[in-house]
Short mmCIF file of C-alpha atoms in Angstrom, two decimals:
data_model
loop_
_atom_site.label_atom_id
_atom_site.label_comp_id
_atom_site.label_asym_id
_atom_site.label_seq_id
_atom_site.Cartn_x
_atom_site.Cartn_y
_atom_site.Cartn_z
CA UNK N 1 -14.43 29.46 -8.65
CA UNK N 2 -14.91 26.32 -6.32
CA UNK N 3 -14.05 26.69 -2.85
CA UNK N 4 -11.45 24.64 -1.59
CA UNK N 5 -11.94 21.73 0.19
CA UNK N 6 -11.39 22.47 3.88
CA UNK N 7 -12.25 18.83 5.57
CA UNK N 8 -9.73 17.40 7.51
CA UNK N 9 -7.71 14.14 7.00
CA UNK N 10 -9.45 11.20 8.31
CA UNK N 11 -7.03 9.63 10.92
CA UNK N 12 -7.31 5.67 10.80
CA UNK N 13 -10.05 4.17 13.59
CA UNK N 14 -9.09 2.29 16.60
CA UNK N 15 -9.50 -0.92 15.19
CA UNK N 16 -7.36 0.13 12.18
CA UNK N 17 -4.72 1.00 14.39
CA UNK N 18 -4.58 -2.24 16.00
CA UNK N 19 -4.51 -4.25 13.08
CA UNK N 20 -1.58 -2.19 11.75
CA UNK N 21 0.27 -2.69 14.99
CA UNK N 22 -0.90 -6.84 15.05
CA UNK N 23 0.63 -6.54 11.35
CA UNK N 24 3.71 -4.67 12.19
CA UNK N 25 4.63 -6.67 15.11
CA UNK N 26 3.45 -10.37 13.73
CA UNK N 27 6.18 -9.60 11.13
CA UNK N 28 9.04 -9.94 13.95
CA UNK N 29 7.60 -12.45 16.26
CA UNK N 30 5.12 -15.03 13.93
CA UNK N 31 3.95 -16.65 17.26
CA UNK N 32 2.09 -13.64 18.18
CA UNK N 33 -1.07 -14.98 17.83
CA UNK N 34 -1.03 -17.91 19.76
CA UNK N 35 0.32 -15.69 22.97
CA UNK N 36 -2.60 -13.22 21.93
CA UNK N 37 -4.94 -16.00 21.89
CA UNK N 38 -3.16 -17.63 25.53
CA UNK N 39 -3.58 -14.24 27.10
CA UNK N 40 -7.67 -14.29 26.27
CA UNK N 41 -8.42 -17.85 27.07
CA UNK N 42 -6.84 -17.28 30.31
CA UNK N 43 -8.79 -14.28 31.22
CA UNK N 44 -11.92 -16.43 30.57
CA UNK N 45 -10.39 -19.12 32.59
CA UNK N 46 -9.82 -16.77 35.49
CA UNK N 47 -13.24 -15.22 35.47
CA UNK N 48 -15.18 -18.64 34.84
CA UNK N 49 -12.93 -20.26 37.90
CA UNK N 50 -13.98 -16.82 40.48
CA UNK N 51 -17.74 -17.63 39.13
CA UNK N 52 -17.21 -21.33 40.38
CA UNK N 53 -15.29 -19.95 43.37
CA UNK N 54 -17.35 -17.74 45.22
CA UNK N 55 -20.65 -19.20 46.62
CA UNK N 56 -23.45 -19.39 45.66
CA UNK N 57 -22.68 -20.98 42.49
CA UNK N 58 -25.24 -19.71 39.89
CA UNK N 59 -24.63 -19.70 36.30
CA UNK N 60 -26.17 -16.42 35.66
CA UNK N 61 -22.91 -15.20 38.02
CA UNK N 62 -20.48 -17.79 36.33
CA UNK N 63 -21.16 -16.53 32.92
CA UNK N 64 -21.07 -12.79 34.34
CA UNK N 65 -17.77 -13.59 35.41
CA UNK N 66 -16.74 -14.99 32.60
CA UNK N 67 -17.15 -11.80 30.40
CA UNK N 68 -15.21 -9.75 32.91
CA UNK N 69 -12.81 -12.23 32.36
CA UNK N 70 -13.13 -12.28 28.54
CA UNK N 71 -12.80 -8.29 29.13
CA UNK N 72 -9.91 -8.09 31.17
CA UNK N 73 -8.15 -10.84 28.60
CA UNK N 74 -9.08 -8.01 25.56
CA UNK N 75 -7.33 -5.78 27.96
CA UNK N 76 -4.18 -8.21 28.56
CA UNK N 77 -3.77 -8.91 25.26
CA UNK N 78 -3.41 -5.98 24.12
CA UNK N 79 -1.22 -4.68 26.87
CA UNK N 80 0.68 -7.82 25.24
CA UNK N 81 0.89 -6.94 21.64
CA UNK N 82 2.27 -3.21 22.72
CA UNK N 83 5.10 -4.41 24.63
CA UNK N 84 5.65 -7.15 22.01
CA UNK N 85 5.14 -4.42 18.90
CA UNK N 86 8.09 -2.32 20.81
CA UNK N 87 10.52 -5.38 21.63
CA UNK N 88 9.95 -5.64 17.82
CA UNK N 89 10.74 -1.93 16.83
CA UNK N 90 13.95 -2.06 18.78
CA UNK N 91 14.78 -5.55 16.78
CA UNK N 92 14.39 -4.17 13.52
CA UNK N 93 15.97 -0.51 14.37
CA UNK N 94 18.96 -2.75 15.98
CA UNK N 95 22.28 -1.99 13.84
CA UNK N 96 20.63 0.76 11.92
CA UNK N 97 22.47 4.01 11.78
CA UNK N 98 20.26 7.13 13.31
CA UNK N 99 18.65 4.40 15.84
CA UNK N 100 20.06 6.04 18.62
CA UNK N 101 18.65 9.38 17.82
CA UNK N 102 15.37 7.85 17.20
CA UNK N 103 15.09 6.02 20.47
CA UNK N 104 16.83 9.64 22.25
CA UNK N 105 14.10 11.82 21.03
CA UNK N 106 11.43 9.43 21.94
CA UNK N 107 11.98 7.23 24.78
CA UNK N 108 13.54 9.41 27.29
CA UNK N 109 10.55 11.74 28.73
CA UNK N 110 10.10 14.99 30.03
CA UNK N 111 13.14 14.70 32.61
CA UNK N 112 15.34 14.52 29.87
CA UNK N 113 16.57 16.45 26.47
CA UNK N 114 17.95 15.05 24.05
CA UNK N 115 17.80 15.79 19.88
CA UNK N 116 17.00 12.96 17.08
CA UNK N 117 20.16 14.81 15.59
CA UNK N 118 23.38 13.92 15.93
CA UNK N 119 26.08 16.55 17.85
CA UNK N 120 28.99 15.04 16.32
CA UNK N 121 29.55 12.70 13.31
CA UNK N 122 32.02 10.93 10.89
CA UNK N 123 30.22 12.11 7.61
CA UNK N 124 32.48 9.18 5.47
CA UNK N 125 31.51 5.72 8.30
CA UNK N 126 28.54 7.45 9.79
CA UNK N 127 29.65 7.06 13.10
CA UNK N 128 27.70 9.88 14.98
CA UNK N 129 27.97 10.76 18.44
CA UNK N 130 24.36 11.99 20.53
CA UNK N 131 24.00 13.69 23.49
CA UNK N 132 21.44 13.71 26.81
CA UNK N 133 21.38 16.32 30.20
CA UNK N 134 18.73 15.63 32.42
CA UNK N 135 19.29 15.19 36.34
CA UNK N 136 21.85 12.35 36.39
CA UNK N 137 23.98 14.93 34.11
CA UNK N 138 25.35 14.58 30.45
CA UNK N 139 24.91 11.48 28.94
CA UNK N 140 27.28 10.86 25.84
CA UNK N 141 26.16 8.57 23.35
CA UNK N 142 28.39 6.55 20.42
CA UNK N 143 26.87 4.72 17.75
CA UNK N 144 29.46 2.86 15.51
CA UNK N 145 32.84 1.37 15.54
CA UNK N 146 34.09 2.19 19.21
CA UNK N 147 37.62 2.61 17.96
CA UNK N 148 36.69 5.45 15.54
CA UNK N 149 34.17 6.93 17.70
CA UNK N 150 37.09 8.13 20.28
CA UNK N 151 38.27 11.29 19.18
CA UNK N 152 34.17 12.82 18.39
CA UNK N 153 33.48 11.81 22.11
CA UNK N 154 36.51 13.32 23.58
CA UNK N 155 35.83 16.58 21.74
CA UNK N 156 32.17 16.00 22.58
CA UNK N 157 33.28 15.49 26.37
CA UNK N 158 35.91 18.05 26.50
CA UNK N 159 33.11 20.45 25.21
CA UNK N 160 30.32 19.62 28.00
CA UNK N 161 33.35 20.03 30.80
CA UNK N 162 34.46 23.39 29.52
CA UNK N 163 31.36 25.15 29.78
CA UNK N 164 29.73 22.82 32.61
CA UNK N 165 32.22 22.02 35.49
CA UNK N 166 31.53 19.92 37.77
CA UNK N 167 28.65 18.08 36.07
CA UNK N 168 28.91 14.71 35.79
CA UNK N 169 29.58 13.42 32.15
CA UNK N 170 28.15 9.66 31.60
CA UNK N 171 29.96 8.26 28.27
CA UNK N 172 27.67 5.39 26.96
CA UNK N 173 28.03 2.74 23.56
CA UNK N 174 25.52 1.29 21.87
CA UNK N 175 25.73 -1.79 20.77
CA UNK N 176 26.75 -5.59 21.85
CA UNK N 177 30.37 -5.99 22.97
CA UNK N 178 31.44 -5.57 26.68
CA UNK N 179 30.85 -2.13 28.23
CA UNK N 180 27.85 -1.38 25.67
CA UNK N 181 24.75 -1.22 25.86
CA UNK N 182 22.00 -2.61 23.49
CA UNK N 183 19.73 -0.42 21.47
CA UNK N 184 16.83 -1.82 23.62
CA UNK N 185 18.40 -1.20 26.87
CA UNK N 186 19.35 2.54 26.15
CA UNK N 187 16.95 4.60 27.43
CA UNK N 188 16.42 2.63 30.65
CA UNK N 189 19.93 2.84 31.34
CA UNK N 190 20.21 6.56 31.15
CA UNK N 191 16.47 6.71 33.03
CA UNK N 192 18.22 4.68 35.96
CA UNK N 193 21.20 7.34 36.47
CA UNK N 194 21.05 8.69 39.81
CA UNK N 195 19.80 12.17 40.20
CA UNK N 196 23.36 14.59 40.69
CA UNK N 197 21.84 18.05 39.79
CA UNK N 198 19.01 19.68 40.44
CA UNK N 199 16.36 21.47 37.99
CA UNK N 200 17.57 24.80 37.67
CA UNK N 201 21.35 23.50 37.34
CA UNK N 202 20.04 20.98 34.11
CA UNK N 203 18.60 24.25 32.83
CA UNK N 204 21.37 26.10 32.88
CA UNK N 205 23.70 23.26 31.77
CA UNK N 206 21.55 23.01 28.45
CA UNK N 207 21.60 26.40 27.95
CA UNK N 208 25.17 26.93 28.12
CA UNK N 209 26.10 23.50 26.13
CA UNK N 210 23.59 24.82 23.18
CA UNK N 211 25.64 28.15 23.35
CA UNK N 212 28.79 26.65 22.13
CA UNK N 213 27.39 23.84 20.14
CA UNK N 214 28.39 24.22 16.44
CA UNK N 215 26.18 23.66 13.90
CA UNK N 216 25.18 20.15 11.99
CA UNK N 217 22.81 21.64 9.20
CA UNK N 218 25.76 21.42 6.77
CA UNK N 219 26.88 18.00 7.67
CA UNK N 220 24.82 14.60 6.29
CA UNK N 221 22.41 12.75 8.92
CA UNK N 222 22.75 9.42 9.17
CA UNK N 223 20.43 7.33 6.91
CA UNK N 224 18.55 4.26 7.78
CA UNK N 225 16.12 4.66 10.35
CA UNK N 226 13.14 6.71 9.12
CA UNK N 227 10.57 7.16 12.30
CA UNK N 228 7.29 6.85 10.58
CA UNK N 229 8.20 3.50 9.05
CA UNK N 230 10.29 1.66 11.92
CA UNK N 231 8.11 3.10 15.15
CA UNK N 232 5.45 0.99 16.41
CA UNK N 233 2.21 2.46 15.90
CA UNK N 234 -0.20 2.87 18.98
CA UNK N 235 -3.80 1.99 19.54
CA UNK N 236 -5.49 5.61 20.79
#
């Protein structure tokens, strides 16, 4: 009997991974590689012009100066292309039911919890309601039509106020109208809440909220964002 094949699965190289990221973000912004290319030749430029700058001029130290300069071009250039590759994720995840979830379970850190699932939803429009605690409190999310997402964040609110008093409840919108907030802009707007409880209070607010939360297993998720499609992929 053969033995079975116990090698791992080769993980793409470094240089793969930035040439799927190039590709992925090039697709959103096709003047990526002219800022790409600006960003290195003005490295260079910098380096060459702190060669001519500080004496003696020599060209042995211009030309060393010039590669840190190519190198710390590399360096800005692809600082560049991973803001540029995330502007572009939140572009093409804009509209997109599930977005909110997506950006939720990844964006927020360690100071806050939050699930890619939804704790309320309209299973016929898909409008789903998400929820956050961390130390500015409970953040309440709506993704939809405002008008038909008022009764799942009242219940949602009432909910988070019956079993946590006194906890400050945040209700937030996503998307472009007045009062809302763009998909791009969530997570920084719940990372800039002020701080209203302490560690041990968020812990004990999350317990007590997942107490009394009913189950969504039964109920559909929302379709349209699928994570290892849409998210930008990162060069190790």
């Amino acid at each position: 009997m053969a033995a079975r094949s116990t090698t791992p699965e080769k993980r793409p190289g470094f240089f793969s991974q930035i040439r799927t990221l190039f590709t992925f973000t090039q697709k959103e912004f096709r003047w990526l590689p002219f800022l790409l290319a600006g960003v290195l030749l003005l490295g260079i430029a910098v380096g060459v012009g702190i060669g001519f700058a500080i004496p003696p001029v020599a060209p042995w130290s211009v030309v060393l100066w010039g590669i840190t300069g190519l190198m710390l071009g590399v360096l800005g250039s692809l600082m560049t292309m991973t803001r540029m590759s995330t502007r572009a994720m939140y572009k093409k995840i804009d509209g997109m039911p599930g977005a909110t979830g997506h950006v939720l379970s990844t964006s927020l850190g360690r100071r806050w919890q939050a699930s890619e699932m939804p704790v309320g939803i309209n299973p016929k429009t898909q409008e789903a309601v998400y929820r956050a605690v961390g130390r500015g409190g409970v953040v309440i999310i709506g993704e939809g039509a405002r008008g038909r997402l008022t009764r799942l964040v009242n219940d949602e609110r009432a909910k988070v106020q019956r079993v946590a008093s006194g906890v400050p409840v945040t209700v937030l919108y996503v998307g472009h109208g007045a009062d809302e907030v763009p998909i791009a802009k969530l997570a920084s707007t719940i990372k800039a809440l002020p701080k209203k409880i302490d560690r041990a209070t968020m812990a004990a607010v999350i317990k007590r909220i997942e107490s009394v939360s009913q189950s969504l297993t039964s109920l559909p998720i929302p379709k349209g964002v699928d994570p290892t499609k849409v998210r930008a992929p990162r060069p190790r």
